[in-house]
Amino acid sequence: MKFVIIGGDAAGMSAASRAKRSRPEMEVIVLEQTEDVSYSACGMPYNIADADREMEDLVVRRADVFRQKQGIDLFTGYVVETIDRQNRTVSGTIGHNREPFRFVYDQLLIATGGVPSSPTCRDSICPASWP
Ligand SMILES: Cc1cc2nc3c(=O)[nH]c(=O)nc-3n(C[C@H](O)[C@H](O)[C@H](O)COP(=O)(O)OP(=O)(O)OC[C@H]3O[C@@H](n4cnc5c(N)ncnc54)[C@H](O)[C@@H]3O)c2cc1C
C-alpha cells in the first residue's frame, strides 16, 4: 500500500505520522515543495516582532526526524504539478534544476493548504467605499 501526501506542513505531516503509527507496514511518501516541514506559521508574528528570535525555533520537527525515527519517505524540494487519477500517479519537478519525478499511489491526500481570496462585491449590495 502506497500512501502519497502532497504538502508537508501541519495537515500533511499529521496525516503521515498517523498513517505510519496505525499501519507501520504502509509506505508513506510526502512530497513538499519547500525545504521546510512542520513549521509553526502561528509563531511567525512573534519572530517578526522580535529580531532576536531565531527562525529555526519555528520548526516543530525536522525533516530527518520524520525520515529516521518515523520511517516516512519525505521528499523536500518536490513540486507536484500533475495528478493523473486514471493511472494513479503524481508528477512534477525537483528543485532549481526542475528534474522530473513521478510516483505511483494507491491512496492520495492533497494537503497543500489554502489561499485567501477577496470577496467579490455585487453592485446592488456594494458599499460606496468598497475598494
Ligand atoms: C501568521 C499566521 C498565524 C497563525 N496562527 C494560528 C494560530 O494561532 N492558531 C491556529 O490554529 N492556526 C494558526 N494559523 C493557521 C495555521 O498555520 C494553518 O491552519 C496551518 O498551517 C494549515 O496547515 P496545512 O498543512 O493545511 O497548510 P499549510 O501550512 O499551508 O501547508 C501546505 C504545504 O503544502 C505545500 N505545497 C503546496 N503546494 C504544493 C505542491 N504543488 N507540491 C508540493 N508541496 C506543496 C506548501 O509548501 C506547504 O508546506 C496561522 C497562520 C499564519 C500564516
mmCIF file of C-alpha atoms and ligand atoms in Angstrom:
data_model
loop_
_atom_site.group_PDB
_atom_site.id
_atom_site.type_symbol
_atom_site.label_atom_id
_atom_site.label_comp_id
_atom_site.label_asym_id
_atom_site.label_seq_id
_atom_site.Cartn_x
_atom_site.Cartn_y
_atom_site.Cartn_z
ATOM 1 C CA MET A 1 0.000 0.000 0.000
ATOM 2 C CA LYS A 2 1.468 3.337 -1.096
ATOM 3 C CA PHE A 3 0.038 6.440 0.540
ATOM 4 C CA VAL A 4 1.223 9.622 -1.164
ATOM 5 C CA ILE A 5 0.705 13.014 0.506
ATOM 6 C CA ILE A 6 1.211 16.333 -1.269
ATOM 7 C CA GLY A 7 2.241 19.048 1.207
ATOM 8 C CA GLY A 8 4.388 18.618 4.313
ATOM 9 C CA ASP A 9 3.145 21.058 6.878
ATOM 10 C CA ALA A 10 0.522 20.717 9.627
ATOM 11 C CA ALA A 11 -2.081 18.644 7.774
ATOM 12 C CA GLY A 12 0.304 16.600 5.620
ATOM 13 C CA MET A 13 2.752 15.612 8.361
ATOM 14 C CA SER A 14 -0.056 14.913 10.864
ATOM 15 C CA ALA A 15 -1.660 12.546 8.357
ATOM 16 C CA ALA A 16 1.679 10.925 7.526
ATOM 17 C CA SER A 17 2.511 10.356 11.208
ATOM 18 C CA ARG A 18 -0.933 8.985 11.967
ATOM 19 C CA ALA A 19 -0.835 6.624 8.969
ATOM 20 C CA LYS A 20 2.585 5.274 9.942
ATOM 21 C CA ARG A 21 1.526 4.834 13.587
ATOM 22 C CA SER A 22 -1.604 2.885 12.751
ATOM 23 C CA ARG A 23 -0.146 0.876 9.852
ATOM 24 C CA PRO A 24 3.672 0.672 10.156
ATOM 25 C CA GLU A 25 3.920 -1.549 7.075
ATOM 26 C CA MET A 26 2.366 1.136 4.872
ATOM 27 C CA GLU A 27 4.686 3.054 2.537
ATOM 28 C CA VAL A 28 4.051 6.715 3.335
ATOM 29 C CA ILE A 29 5.503 9.231 0.877
ATOM 30 C CA VAL A 30 5.331 13.014 1.453
ATOM 31 C CA LEU A 31 6.140 15.466 -1.334
ATOM 32 C CA GLU A 32 6.863 19.006 -0.103
ATOM 33 C CA GLN A 33 7.839 21.831 -2.442
ATOM 34 C CA THR A 34 9.929 23.789 0.086
ATOM 35 C CA GLU A 35 12.826 22.617 2.266
ATOM 36 C CA ASP A 36 10.779 23.124 5.448
ATOM 37 C CA VAL A 37 8.265 20.791 7.019
ATOM 38 C CA SER A 38 6.170 21.015 10.140
ATOM 39 C CA TYR A 39 6.939 24.632 10.968
ATOM 40 C CA SER A 40 4.796 26.863 13.136
ATOM 41 C CA ALA A 41 3.184 29.556 10.972
ATOM 42 C CA CYS A 42 1.399 30.618 14.153
ATOM 43 C CA GLY A 43 4.734 31.645 15.676
ATOM 44 C CA MET A 44 5.807 33.827 12.744
ATOM 45 C CA PRO A 45 4.341 37.093 14.088
ATOM 46 C CA TYR A 46 6.442 36.704 17.254
ATOM 47 C CA ASN A 47 9.611 36.259 15.187
ATOM 48 C CA ILE A 48 8.781 39.228 13.008
ATOM 49 C CA ALA A 49 8.190 41.380 16.093
ATOM 50 C CA ASP A 50 11.390 40.274 17.855
ATOM 51 C CA ALA A 51 14.594 40.290 15.790
ATOM 52 C CA ASP A 52 16.405 38.271 18.470
ATOM 53 C CA ARG A 53 14.219 35.216 17.940
ATOM 54 C CA GLU A 54 15.653 32.555 15.630
ATOM 55 C CA MET A 55 13.606 31.447 12.615
ATOM 56 C CA GLU A 56 14.847 27.926 13.352
ATOM 57 C CA ASP A 57 12.761 27.980 16.554
ATOM 58 C CA LEU A 58 9.649 27.824 14.368
ATOM 59 C CA VAL A 59 10.470 24.311 13.224
ATOM 60 C CA VAL A 60 8.421 21.892 15.295
ATOM 61 C CA ARG A 61 10.018 18.699 13.977
ATOM 62 C CA ARG A 62 12.844 18.427 11.474
ATOM 63 C CA ALA A 63 12.644 16.501 8.226
ATOM 64 C CA ASP A 64 15.262 13.979 9.361
ATOM 65 C CA VAL A 65 13.217 13.042 12.432
ATOM 66 C CA PHE A 66 10.277 12.137 10.202
ATOM 67 C CA ARG A 67 12.605 10.164 7.934
ATOM 68 C CA GLN A 68 14.763 8.362 10.502
ATOM 69 C CA LYS A 69 12.551 7.926 13.557
ATOM 70 C CA GLN A 70 9.146 7.600 11.927
ATOM 71 C CA GLY A 71 10.085 5.869 8.672
ATOM 72 C CA ILE A 72 8.259 8.375 6.473
ATOM 73 C CA ASP A 73 9.645 8.841 2.947
ATOM 74 C CA LEU A 74 9.796 12.602 2.984
ATOM 75 C CA PHE A 75 10.957 14.415 -0.145
ATOM 76 C CA THR A 76 11.608 18.157 0.095
ATOM 77 C CA GLY A 77 12.024 20.410 -2.916
ATOM 78 C CA TYR A 78 9.474 18.317 -4.841
ATOM 79 C CA VAL A 79 6.829 20.432 -6.570
ATOM 80 C CA VAL A 80 3.799 18.426 -7.627
ATOM 81 C CA GLU A 81 2.379 19.732 -10.892
ATOM 82 C CA THR A 82 0.148 16.962 -12.212
ATOM 83 C CA ILE A 83 -2.202 14.356 -10.749
ATOM 84 C CA ASP A 84 -3.237 11.565 -13.105
ATOM 85 C CA ARG A 85 -6.199 9.969 -11.351
ATOM 86 C CA GLN A 86 -6.726 7.316 -14.013
ATOM 87 C CA ASN A 87 -3.186 5.931 -13.733
ATOM 88 C CA ARG A 88 -2.864 6.914 -10.062
ATOM 89 C CA THR A 89 0.319 8.913 -10.443
ATOM 90 C CA VAL A 90 1.588 12.302 -9.294
ATOM 91 C CA SER A 91 4.380 14.052 -11.136
ATOM 92 C CA GLY A 92 6.285 17.300 -11.058
ATOM 93 C CA THR A 93 9.782 18.732 -10.803
ATOM 94 C CA ILE A 94 12.605 18.804 -8.258
ATOM 95 C CA GLY A 95 14.446 21.923 -7.142
ATOM 96 C CA HIS A 96 16.087 24.545 -9.331
ATOM 97 C CA ASN A 97 17.160 22.045 -11.990
ATOM 98 C CA ARG A 98 13.490 21.113 -12.445
ATOM 99 C CA GLU A 99 14.300 17.436 -12.862
ATOM 100 C CA PRO A 100 11.119 15.454 -13.397
ATOM 101 C CA PHE A 101 9.729 12.917 -10.894
ATOM 102 C CA ARG A 102 6.751 10.586 -10.848
ATOM 103 C CA PHE A 103 5.208 8.488 -8.041
ATOM 104 C CA VAL A 104 2.519 5.847 -8.232
ATOM 105 C CA TYR A 105 -0.041 5.881 -5.408
ATOM 106 C CA ASP A 106 -2.799 3.666 -4.014
ATOM 107 C CA GLN A 107 -4.158 6.455 -1.844
ATOM 108 C CA LEU A 108 -3.585 10.175 -2.251
ATOM 109 C CA LEU A 109 -4.004 13.090 0.158
ATOM 110 C CA ILE A 110 -3.792 16.672 -1.072
ATOM 111 C CA ALA A 111 -2.641 18.773 1.917
ATOM 112 C CA THR A 112 -1.462 21.880 0.096
ATOM 113 C CA GLY A 113 -3.156 24.411 2.370
ATOM 114 C CA GLY A 114 -5.426 27.253 1.359
ATOM 115 C CA VAL A 115 -5.118 30.532 -0.485
ATOM 116 C CA PRO A 116 -7.014 33.604 0.736
ATOM 117 C CA SER A 117 -9.345 35.326 -1.660
ATOM 118 C CA SER A 118 -11.053 38.698 -1.504
ATOM 119 C CA PRO A 119 -14.827 38.589 -1.520
ATOM 120 C CA THR A 120 -16.323 39.948 -4.725
ATOM 121 C CA CYS A 121 -18.898 42.655 -4.426
ATOM 122 C CA ARG A 122 -22.181 42.627 -6.322
ATOM 123 C CA ASP A 123 -23.235 46.132 -7.418
ATOM 124 C CA SER A 124 -26.558 46.094 -5.600
ATOM 125 C CA ILE A 125 -25.019 45.436 -2.170
ATOM 126 C CA CYS A 126 -21.692 47.091 -2.766
ATOM 127 C CA PRO A 127 -20.904 49.927 -0.341
ATOM 128 C CA ALA A 128 -19.530 53.077 -1.970
ATOM 129 C CA SER A 129 -16.293 52.640 -0.049
ATOM 130 C CA TRP A 130 -15.652 49.123 -1.443
ATOM 131 C CA PRO A 131 -12.119 49.005 -2.914
HETATM 132 C C1 LIG B 1 0.793 34.239 10.645
HETATM 133 C C2 LIG B 1 -0.076 33.029 10.931
HETATM 134 C C3 LIG B 1 -0.528 32.790 12.228
HETATM 135 C C4 LIG B 1 -1.351 31.694 12.503
HETATM 136 N N1 LIG B 1 -1.776 31.473 13.794
HETATM 137 C C5 LIG B 1 -2.533 30.401 14.080
HETATM 138 C C6 LIG B 1 -2.946 30.111 15.414
HETATM 139 O O1 LIG B 1 -2.614 30.843 16.355
HETATM 140 N N2 LIG B 1 -3.715 29.006 15.626
HETATM 141 C C7 LIG B 1 -4.083 28.168 14.601
HETATM 142 O O2 LIG B 1 -4.761 27.162 14.842
HETATM 143 N N3 LIG B 1 -3.691 28.401 13.334
HETATM 144 C C8 LIG B 1 -2.933 29.485 13.035
HETATM 145 N N4 LIG B 1 -2.538 29.713 11.754
HETATM 146 C C9 LIG B 1 -3.018 28.823 10.699
HETATM 147 C C10 LIG B 1 -2.199 27.564 10.580
HETATM 148 O O3 LIG B 1 -0.822 27.889 10.421
HETATM 149 C C11 LIG B 1 -2.740 26.821 9.362
HETATM 150 O O4 LIG B 1 -4.084 26.477 9.621
HETATM 151 C C12 LIG B 1 -1.961 25.563 9.054
HETATM 152 O O5 LIG B 1 -0.620 25.887 8.749
HETATM 153 C C13 LIG B 1 -2.596 24.866 7.870
HETATM 154 O O6 LIG B 1 -1.827 23.709 7.628
HETATM 155 P P1 LIG B 1 -1.920 22.962 6.266
HETATM 156 O O7 LIG B 1 -0.968 21.808 6.336
HETATM 157 O O8 LIG B 1 -3.344 22.684 5.924
HETATM 158 O O9 LIG B 1 -1.457 24.013 5.153
HETATM 159 P P2 LIG B 1 -0.084 24.794 5.006
HETATM 160 O O10 LIG B 1 0.521 25.134 6.322
HETATM 161 O O11 LIG B 1 -0.358 25.910 4.057
HETATM 162 O O12 LIG B 1 0.852 23.708 4.293
HETATM 163 C C14 LIG B 1 0.693 23.336 2.962
HETATM 164 C C15 LIG B 1 2.028 22.789 2.483
HETATM 165 O O13 LIG B 1 1.860 22.285 1.157
HETATM 166 C C16 LIG B 1 2.981 22.647 0.379
HETATM 167 N N5 LIG B 1 2.579 22.666 -1.016
HETATM 168 C C17 LIG B 1 1.649 23.486 -1.595
HETATM 169 N N6 LIG B 1 1.532 23.202 -2.909
HETATM 170 C C18 LIG B 1 2.411 22.180 -3.172
HETATM 171 C C19 LIG B 1 2.748 21.453 -4.358
HETATM 172 N N7 LIG B 1 2.153 21.715 -5.544
HETATM 173 N N8 LIG B 1 3.688 20.477 -4.288
HETATM 174 C C20 LIG B 1 4.293 20.196 -3.091
HETATM 175 N N9 LIG B 1 4.014 20.864 -1.937
HETATM 176 C C21 LIG B 1 3.075 21.835 -1.982
HETATM 177 C C22 LIG B 1 3.385 24.037 0.919
HETATM 178 O O14 LIG B 1 4.719 24.348 0.627
HETATM 179 C C23 LIG B 1 3.124 23.868 2.412
HETATM 180 O O15 LIG B 1 4.264 23.428 3.113
HETATM 181 C C24 LIG B 1 -1.724 30.816 11.449
HETATM 182 C C25 LIG B 1 -1.231 31.053 10.143
HETATM 183 C C26 LIG B 1 -0.427 32.139 9.871
HETATM 184 C C27 LIG B 1 0.088 32.370 8.457
#
